[in-house]
């Protein structure tokens, strides 16, 4: 390592995920160990993902990180845990082409630069920390030639943010809470790949909100301390629901999947209300989305759509196939049209082909939508323009990927600084 001018880097992409059986409550705050198992669906990284470049060079003076182009501090305990755990497992790295040879023991003294970018607005309140920590851990592990399998890496990502451990896999993922006090068995496993149930279509309604939300971390701490319902949920309800959800996923049983997803989301928000002082993550728009979806499901006698809400007002809606998804999109655009100054192409983003399938090519088509049959007797009087900021059409997706070359890198190959 005599020459100090080299820079070695790795770029990776990691998806975000939405829990269908929620994680809420820790039994250990530092190690981030949960009080129940949880299950999630990984979302297609084409529409929602984090890209991270990590670089190492003997010329770097300290560990540094940039998020969406802005430098952020790495001094927090969660970043430090992830960096420490990965460094501890680092191995020799040889790059003959570049003439670089790093020995296992060198990693303790070498500093890293990290640049991370979300392809979706961080401010939208979509789980950016899950994809972010998963990508940080995955890319560092590749850079440092960490040989641990994905499950072990998920246990490190977990120490950045609990839900991040589930973003190490694609498709359908379970975070096993584990029993050990040191957290070694609290990790994610893949239940099924993204191709297992690839008919599913997911529409996210990004709900306009003025309210500053309580963070998941402090919200769940308060629930653990004050909500009797949370303890009943984690001991009596979730263990059974996990088994039922695993079965529903295995057999692609949409009615069962939808019932479990909606009930679990509602119970999580009931726990928030049972917390003292109560926490309100959903707002009036979220509640209206639930009522409309419930009305539709009831009118058909079997669930058409599943809904779930995390620690914020945004709705994640899951339809069993494209045909039902077009009916869902028509309903959503009827109930929640864009405000006057918004154009359709920025109001429905992601997989826009769904718009075409729904017969909506222009704003006139949105205005021409007629009330869905289930509300014919009681048509909502006031169409609320702008209550939903935009919709993202997506689907279940794959897990982390490593980019083969540096063309997608976020750091400059000569300076190691953001491009
Ligand atoms: C409501 O993973 O953000 O999204 O572990 O404290 O970082 P920390 O919390 P976080 O909590 C996510 C909570 C949830 C449900 C879920 O994703 O399972």
Coordinates of C-alpha atoms and ligand atoms in Angstrom, one line a residue:
X1 CA 0.0 0.0 0.0
X2 CA 3.0 2.3 -0.6
X3 CA 1.2 4.3 -3.3
X4 CA -1.5 6.5 -1.7
X5 CA -3.3 7.6 -4.9
X6 CA -5.5 4.6 -5.6
X7 CA -9.3 4.5 -5.0
X8 CA -11.3 1.3 -5.0
X9 CA -15.1 1.5 -5.2
X10 CA -18.3 -0.4 -5.4
X11 CA -21.8 0.6 -6.3
X12 CA -25.0 -1.2 -5.4
X13 CA -28.7 -0.8 -5.5
X14 CA -31.2 -1.9 -2.8
X15 CA -35.0 -1.9 -2.7
X16 CA -37.3 -0.6 -0.1
X17 CA -40.0 -2.8 1.5
X18 CA -43.5 -2.6 2.9
X19 CA -44.5 -4.6 5.9
X20 CA -47.8 -6.6 5.6
X21 CA -47.3 -7.9 9.2
X22 CA -45.8 -5.0 11.1
X23 CA -42.7 -4.6 13.2
X24 CA -43.6 -2.3 16.1
X25 CA -41.7 -2.4 19.4
X26 CA -38.1 -3.4 20.4
X27 CA -36.9 -5.6 23.2
X28 CA -33.4 -4.1 22.8
X29 CA -32.9 -0.5 21.6
X30 CA -29.2 -0.7 20.8
X31 CA -29.1 -4.0 19.0
X32 CA -32.6 -3.3 17.5
X33 CA -34.3 -6.5 18.5
X34 CA -38.0 -6.6 17.9
X35 CA -40.8 -8.0 20.1
X36 CA -42.4 -9.9 17.2
X37 CA -41.7 -11.4 13.8
X38 CA -42.7 -9.3 10.7
X39 CA -43.3 -10.0 7.0
X40 CA -42.8 -7.7 4.1
X41 CA -43.1 -7.4 0.3
X42 CA -40.0 -5.9 -1.4
X43 CA -40.9 -3.2 -3.8
X44 CA -39.6 -3.0 -7.4
X45 CA -36.3 -1.0 -7.2
X46 CA -37.0 0.4 -10.7
X47 CA -39.5 2.7 -8.9
X48 CA -38.2 2.9 -5.3
X49 CA -34.6 2.2 -4.4
X50 CA -31.4 3.5 -2.9
X51 CA -28.2 3.5 -4.9
X52 CA -25.0 3.7 -2.8
X53 CA -21.3 4.0 -3.8
X54 CA -18.7 3.2 -1.2
X55 CA -15.0 3.9 -1.8
X56 CA -11.8 3.3 0.0
X57 CA -8.5 5.0 -0.4
X58 CA -5.4 5.5 1.8
X59 CA -5.7 9.2 1.0
X60 CA -9.1 9.5 2.8
X61 CA -8.7 11.1 6.2
X62 CA -12.0 10.1 7.8
X63 CA -15.2 8.2 7.1
X64 CA -17.6 10.5 5.3
X65 CA -21.1 10.2 3.9
X66 CA -23.3 12.2 1.5
X67 CA -27.1 11.6 1.2
X68 CA -28.7 12.9 -1.9
X69 CA -25.6 15.1 -2.5
X70 CA -25.5 16.6 1.0
X71 CA -22.9 15.7 3.6
X72 CA -24.4 14.0 6.7
X73 CA -22.8 12.9 10.0
X74 CA -21.7 9.3 10.5
X75 CA -21.3 9.8 14.2
X76 CA -24.7 8.3 15.2
X77 CA -24.6 4.9 16.9
X78 CA -26.5 3.2 14.2
X79 CA -24.0 4.1 11.4
X80 CA -21.2 3.3 13.8
X81 CA -22.6 -0.2 14.5
X82 CA -22.9 -1.0 10.8
X83 CA -19.4 0.2 10.0
X84 CA -17.9 -1.6 13.0
X85 CA -19.7 -4.9 12.3
X86 CA -18.7 -4.9 8.6
X87 CA -15.1 -3.9 9.2
X88 CA -14.9 -6.7 11.8
X89 CA -15.7 -9.2 9.0
X90 CA -13.5 -7.7 6.2
X91 CA -11.1 -9.9 4.3
X92 CA -8.1 -9.5 2.0
X93 CA -8.9 -7.7 -1.3
X94 CA -6.7 -7.9 -4.4
X95 CA -7.4 -5.9 -7.6
X96 CA -4.6 -7.0 -10.0
X97 CA -5.7 -4.6 -12.7
X98 CA -5.3 -1.6 -10.5
X99 CA -2.4 -3.1 -8.6
X100 CA -4.3 -2.8 -5.3
X101 CA -3.7 -5.2 -2.4
X102 CA -5.5 -4.7 0.9
X103 CA -4.9 -7.0 3.8
X104 CA -7.6 -8.0 6.3
X105 CA -5.9 -6.0 9.1
X106 CA -5.6 -2.9 6.9
X107 CA -9.3 -2.3 7.0
X108 CA -9.2 -1.0 10.6
X109 CA -7.2 2.0 9.5
X110 CA -8.6 2.6 6.0
X111 CA -11.3 5.3 5.8
X112 CA -14.4 5.1 3.5
X113 CA -16.4 7.6 1.6
X114 CA -20.1 6.8 1.1
X115 CA -22.6 8.4 -1.3
X116 CA -26.2 7.4 -1.3
X117 CA -29.1 8.5 -3.5
X118 CA -32.9 7.7 -3.3
X119 CA -34.8 7.6 -6.6
X120 CA -37.9 8.8 -4.8
X121 CA -38.5 11.9 -2.7
X122 CA -37.1 11.4 0.8
X123 CA -39.6 13.9 2.1
X124 CA -42.5 11.8 0.9
X125 CA -42.3 9.7 4.1
X126 CA -41.6 6.5 2.2
X127 CA -39.4 4.1 4.1
X128 CA -36.1 5.5 3.0
X129 CA -34.1 4.3 6.0
X130 CA -34.8 0.7 5.1
X131 CA -33.4 0.8 1.6
X132 CA -30.6 3.2 2.8
X133 CA -29.1 1.0 5.6
X134 CA -29.6 -2.2 3.6
X135 CA -27.6 -0.6 0.7
X136 CA -24.9 0.8 3.0
X137 CA -24.3 -2.7 4.6
X138 CA -24.6 -4.6 1.3
X139 CA -22.2 -2.3 -0.6
X140 CA -19.6 -2.1 2.3
X141 CA -19.7 -5.9 2.5
X142 CA -18.9 -6.2 -1.2
X143 CA -16.1 -3.6 -1.0
X144 CA -14.5 -5.3 2.0
X145 CA -15.0 -8.8 0.6
X146 CA -17.2 -9.9 3.6
X147 CA -18.0 -13.6 3.0
X148 CA -21.1 -13.8 5.2
X149 CA -24.3 -14.9 3.5
X150 CA -27.2 -12.5 3.0
X151 CA -29.0 -13.5 6.3
X152 CA -26.0 -12.6 8.4
X153 CA -25.7 -9.3 6.5
X154 CA -29.4 -8.6 7.2
X155 CA -28.6 -8.9 11.0
X156 CA -26.0 -6.1 10.5
X157 CA -28.4 -3.9 8.5
X158 CA -31.0 -4.5 11.3
X159 CA -28.6 -2.5 13.6
X160 CA -29.0 0.5 11.3
X161 CA -32.8 0.4 11.1
X162 CA -35.0 -2.6 12.0
X163 CA -37.0 -2.7 8.7
X164 CA -33.7 -2.5 6.7
X165 CA -33.0 -6.2 7.4
X166 CA -35.9 -7.1 5.2
X167 CA -34.5 -5.1 2.2
X168 CA -31.6 -7.6 1.8
X169 CA -34.0 -9.9 -0.1
X170 CA -36.4 -9.6 -3.0
X171 CA -40.0 -10.9 -3.1
X172 CA -41.6 -11.9 0.3
X173 CA -39.4 -11.7 3.4
X174 CA -39.8 -12.6 7.0
X175 CA -37.8 -11.0 9.8
X176 CA -37.4 -13.6 12.5
X177 CA -37.3 -11.9 15.9
X178 CA -34.8 -14.4 17.3
X179 CA -34.2 -15.4 21.0
X180 CA -30.6 -14.7 21.6
X181 CA -29.7 -11.7 23.8
X182 CA -26.8 -10.7 21.4
X183 CA -29.2 -10.7 18.4
X184 CA -27.3 -13.2 16.4
X185 CA -30.5 -15.1 15.4
X186 CA -32.6 -11.9 14.7
X187 CA -32.4 -11.8 10.9
X188 CA -34.4 -11.8 7.6
X189 CA -35.1 -14.9 5.5
X190 CA -36.7 -15.0 2.1
X191 CA -40.2 -16.7 2.0
X192 CA -40.6 -16.5 -1.8
X193 CA -38.9 -14.8 -4.7
X194 CA -40.5 -11.9 -6.6
X195 CA -41.5 -14.3 -9.4
X196 CA -43.5 -16.5 -7.1
X197 CA -46.5 -14.1 -7.1
X198 CA -45.8 -11.7 -10.0
X199 CA -49.4 -10.8 -10.8
X200 CA -49.6 -8.5 -7.8
X201 CA -49.7 -4.8 -8.6
X202 CA -48.9 -2.2 -5.9
X203 CA -50.1 1.5 -6.0
X204 CA -48.8 3.9 -3.4
X205 CA -50.8 7.0 -2.6
X206 CA -48.5 9.7 -1.4
X207 CA -50.8 11.7 0.9
X208 CA -50.4 15.4 1.4
X209 CA -49.6 16.2 4.9
X210 CA -48.6 19.2 6.9
X211 CA -48.1 17.4 10.2
X212 CA -44.6 16.6 11.4
X213 CA -44.8 12.9 12.3
X214 CA -43.4 11.1 15.4
X215 CA -40.4 9.0 14.2
X216 CA -40.9 5.2 14.2
X217 CA -38.1 4.9 16.7
X218 CA -39.6 7.1 19.3
X219 CA -43.2 6.1 18.5
X220 CA -42.5 2.4 19.1
X221 CA -40.6 3.2 22.3
X222 CA -43.6 5.0 23.6
X223 CA -45.9 2.2 22.6
X224 CA -43.7 -0.4 24.4
X225 CA -43.8 1.7 27.5
X226 CA -47.5 2.5 27.6
X227 CA -49.7 0.4 25.3
X228 CA -51.2 -2.8 26.8
X229 CA -52.6 -3.6 23.4
X230 CA -49.1 -3.8 21.9
X231 CA -48.1 -6.5 24.4
X232 CA -51.3 -8.5 23.7
X233 CA -50.6 -8.1 19.9
X234 CA -47.0 -9.3 20.0
X235 CA -47.7 -12.3 22.3
X236 CA -51.2 -13.5 21.2
X237 CA -52.0 -12.1 17.8
X238 CA -48.8 -11.8 15.6
X239 CA -47.5 -15.4 16.1
X240 CA -50.7 -16.8 14.6
X241 CA -50.9 -14.2 11.9
X242 CA -47.4 -14.9 10.8
X243 CA -48.3 -18.5 10.1
X244 CA -51.4 -17.5 8.3
X245 CA -49.6 -15.0 6.2
X246 CA -46.9 -17.4 5.3
X247 CA -49.6 -19.9 4.1
X248 CA -51.4 -17.1 2.2
X249 CA -48.2 -16.2 0.4
X250 CA -47.2 -19.8 -0.3
X251 CA -50.6 -20.6 -1.8
X252 CA -51.1 -17.1 -3.4
X253 CA -54.4 -16.9 -1.6
X254 CA -55.2 -13.2 -2.2
X255 CA -58.4 -13.0 -0.1
X256 CA -56.5 -14.3 3.0
X257 CA -53.4 -12.1 2.2
X258 CA -55.6 -9.0 1.9
X259 CA -57.6 -9.7 5.1
X260 CA -54.4 -10.3 7.1
X261 CA -52.7 -7.2 5.6
X262 CA -55.5 -4.8 6.3
X263 CA -56.3 -6.2 9.8
X264 CA -52.6 -6.0 10.8
X265 CA -52.2 -2.4 9.5
X266 CA -55.4 -1.4 11.4
X267 CA -54.1 -3.1 14.6
X268 CA -50.8 -1.3 14.4
X269 CA -52.6 2.0 14.2
X270 CA -54.9 1.0 17.0
X271 CA -51.7 0.4 19.1
X272 CA -50.6 3.9 18.2
X273 CA -54.0 5.2 19.5
X274 CA -53.5 3.0 22.6
X275 CA -50.1 4.7 23.2
X276 CA -50.0 7.5 25.8
X277 CA -50.0 10.2 24.5
X278 CA -51.7 8.8 21.4
X279 CA -49.9 8.9 18.1
X280 CA -51.7 9.7 14.9
X281 CA -50.0 8.6 11.8
X282 CA -53.0 8.4 9.5
X283 CA -54.9 11.5 8.6
X284 CA -58.4 12.2 7.2
X285 CA -57.3 11.3 3.7
X286 CA -55.9 8.0 4.9
X287 CA -59.2 7.2 6.7
X288 CA -61.1 8.0 3.5
X289 CA -59.0 5.7 1.5
X290 CA -59.7 2.9 4.0
X291 CA -63.5 3.5 3.8
X292 CA -63.5 3.5 0.0
X293 CA -61.5 0.3 -0.2
X294 CA -63.6 -1.4 2.5
X295 CA -66.8 -0.4 0.6
X296 CA -65.4 -1.8 -2.7
X297 CA -64.3 -5.1 -1.0
X298 CA -67.6 -5.5 0.7
X299 CA -69.6 -4.8 -2.4
X300 CA -67.8 -7.7 -4.2
X301 CA -68.1 -10.1 -1.3
X302 CA -64.3 -10.9 -1.6
X303 CA -61.3 -8.6 -1.2
X304 CA -60.3 -6.7 -4.4
X305 CA -57.5 -4.8 -2.7
X306 CA -55.3 -4.9 0.4
X307 CA -54.3 -1.6 2.1
X308 CA -51.5 -1.0 4.6
X309 CA -50.1 2.2 6.2
X310 CA -46.7 2.6 8.0
X311 CA -45.7 5.4 10.3
X312 CA -47.3 8.1 8.1
X313 CA -50.4 8.9 6.1
X314 CA -49.4 7.3 2.8
X315 CA -51.4 4.3 1.7
X316 CA -49.9 1.2 0.1
X317 CA -52.6 -0.6 -2.0
X318 CA -52.1 -4.1 -3.3
X319 CA -54.2 -5.6 -6.1
X320 CA -54.2 -9.2 -7.1
X321 CA -53.6 -8.5 -10.9
X322 CA -53.5 -5.8 -13.5
X323 CA -57.2 -6.1 -14.3
X324 CA -58.2 -5.3 -10.8
X325 CA -55.4 -2.7 -10.5
X326 CA -56.9 -0.7 -13.4
X327 CA -60.2 -0.6 -11.6
X328 CA -58.3 0.5 -8.5
X329 CA -56.5 3.3 -10.3
X330 CA -59.8 4.5 -11.8
X331 CA -61.3 4.6 -8.3
X332 CA -58.4 6.4 -6.8
X333 CA -58.3 9.0 -9.5
X334 CA -62.1 9.5 -9.2
X335 CA -61.9 10.0 -5.4
X336 CA -58.6 11.9 -5.3
X337 CA -58.1 13.9 -8.5
X338 CA -55.0 16.1 -8.9
X339 CA -55.2 19.8 -8.1
X340 CA -55.6 22.2 -11.0
X341 CA -52.0 22.9 -11.6
X342 CA -50.8 19.3 -11.7
X343 CA -50.3 17.3 -14.9
X344 CA -51.2 13.7 -15.2
X345 CA -47.6 12.5 -16.0
X346 CA -46.3 13.8 -12.7
X347 CA -49.5 12.7 -10.8
X348 CA -49.2 9.0 -11.7
X349 CA -45.6 7.9 -11.7
X350 CA -43.7 4.5 -11.8
X351 CA -45.3 2.0 -14.1
X352 CA -47.4 4.4 -16.2
X353 CA -48.6 1.7 -18.5
X354 CA -51.3 1.0 -15.9
X355 CA -52.9 4.4 -16.9
X356 CA -53.2 3.3 -20.5
X357 CA -54.8 0.0 -19.4
X358 CA -57.3 2.0 -17.3
X359 CA -58.1 4.1 -20.5
X360 CA -56.7 7.3 -19.0
X361 CA -54.5 9.2 -21.4
X362 CA -55.3 12.8 -20.5
X363 CA -56.7 15.0 -17.7
X364 CA -60.1 15.0 -19.5
X365 CA -60.3 11.2 -19.0
X366 CA -59.8 11.8 -15.2
X367 CA -62.6 14.3 -15.2
X368 CA -64.9 12.0 -17.2
X369 CA -64.6 9.2 -14.6
X370 CA -67.9 8.1 -13.2
X371 CA -68.6 7.1 -9.6
X372 CA -67.9 3.5 -8.9
X373 CA -71.0 1.3 -8.6
X374 CA -70.5 0.7 -4.8
X375 CA -71.1 4.4 -4.1
X376 CA -73.9 5.1 -6.6
X377 CA -76.4 5.5 -3.8
X378 CA -74.2 7.8 -1.8
X379 CA -71.9 9.7 -4.2
X380 CA -69.2 11.6 -2.2
X381 CA -70.3 15.3 -2.6
X382 CA -66.9 16.9 -2.5
X383 CA -64.2 15.6 -4.7
X384 CA -61.0 16.5 -2.9
X385 CA -58.4 17.7 -5.3
X386 CA -54.9 17.6 -4.2
X387 CA -55.4 15.5 -1.0
X388 CA -53.1 12.9 -2.6
X389 CA -49.9 14.5 -4.0
X390 CA -49.2 11.6 -6.4
X391 CA -49.5 7.9 -7.0
X392 CA -46.6 5.5 -7.6
X393 CA -47.5 2.3 -9.6
X394 CA -45.2 -0.5 -8.8
X395 CA -45.0 -4.3 -8.1
X396 CA -43.0 -6.8 -6.0
X397 CA -39.3 -6.6 -6.9
X398 CA -35.9 -8.1 -6.6
X399 CA -33.3 -7.8 -3.8
X400 CA -29.9 -5.9 -3.8
X401 CA -27.8 -5.9 -7.0
X402 CA -24.1 -4.9 -7.5
X403 CA -23.3 -2.8 -10.5
X404 CA -20.6 -4.5 -12.7
X405 CA -18.7 -1.3 -13.5
X406 CA -18.2 2.2 -12.1
X407 CA -20.3 4.0 -14.8
X408 CA -23.2 4.4 -12.3
X409 CA -20.9 5.4 -9.4
X410 CA -22.0 8.4 -7.3
X411 CA -18.4 9.2 -6.3
X412 CA -15.7 10.5 -8.6
X413 CA -13.1 7.8 -9.4
X414 CA -10.2 10.3 -9.1
X415 CA -11.2 12.3 -6.1
X416 CA -13.6 10.0 -4.2
X417 CA -15.9 13.0 -3.8
X418 CA -19.6 13.2 -5.0
X419 CA -19.9 13.7 -8.7
Ligands
LIG1 C1 -44.2 1.0 10.9 O1 -37.4 0.2 10.9 O2 -38.1 2.7 10.8 O3 -42.6 0.8 9.1 O4 -35.9 0.1 13.8 O5 -36.3 2.3 15.0 O6 -35.3 2.3 12.7 P1 -36.2 1.6 13.6 O7 -37.7 1.7 13.0 P2 -38.2 1.4 11.5 O8 -39.7 1.0 11.8 C2 -40.5 0.6 10.9 C3 -41.9 0.5 11.4 C4 -43.0 0.3 10.4 C5 -43.4 -1.2 10.3 C6 -42.5 -2.1 9.5 O9 -41.8 -1.7 8.6 O10 -42.5 -3.3 9.9

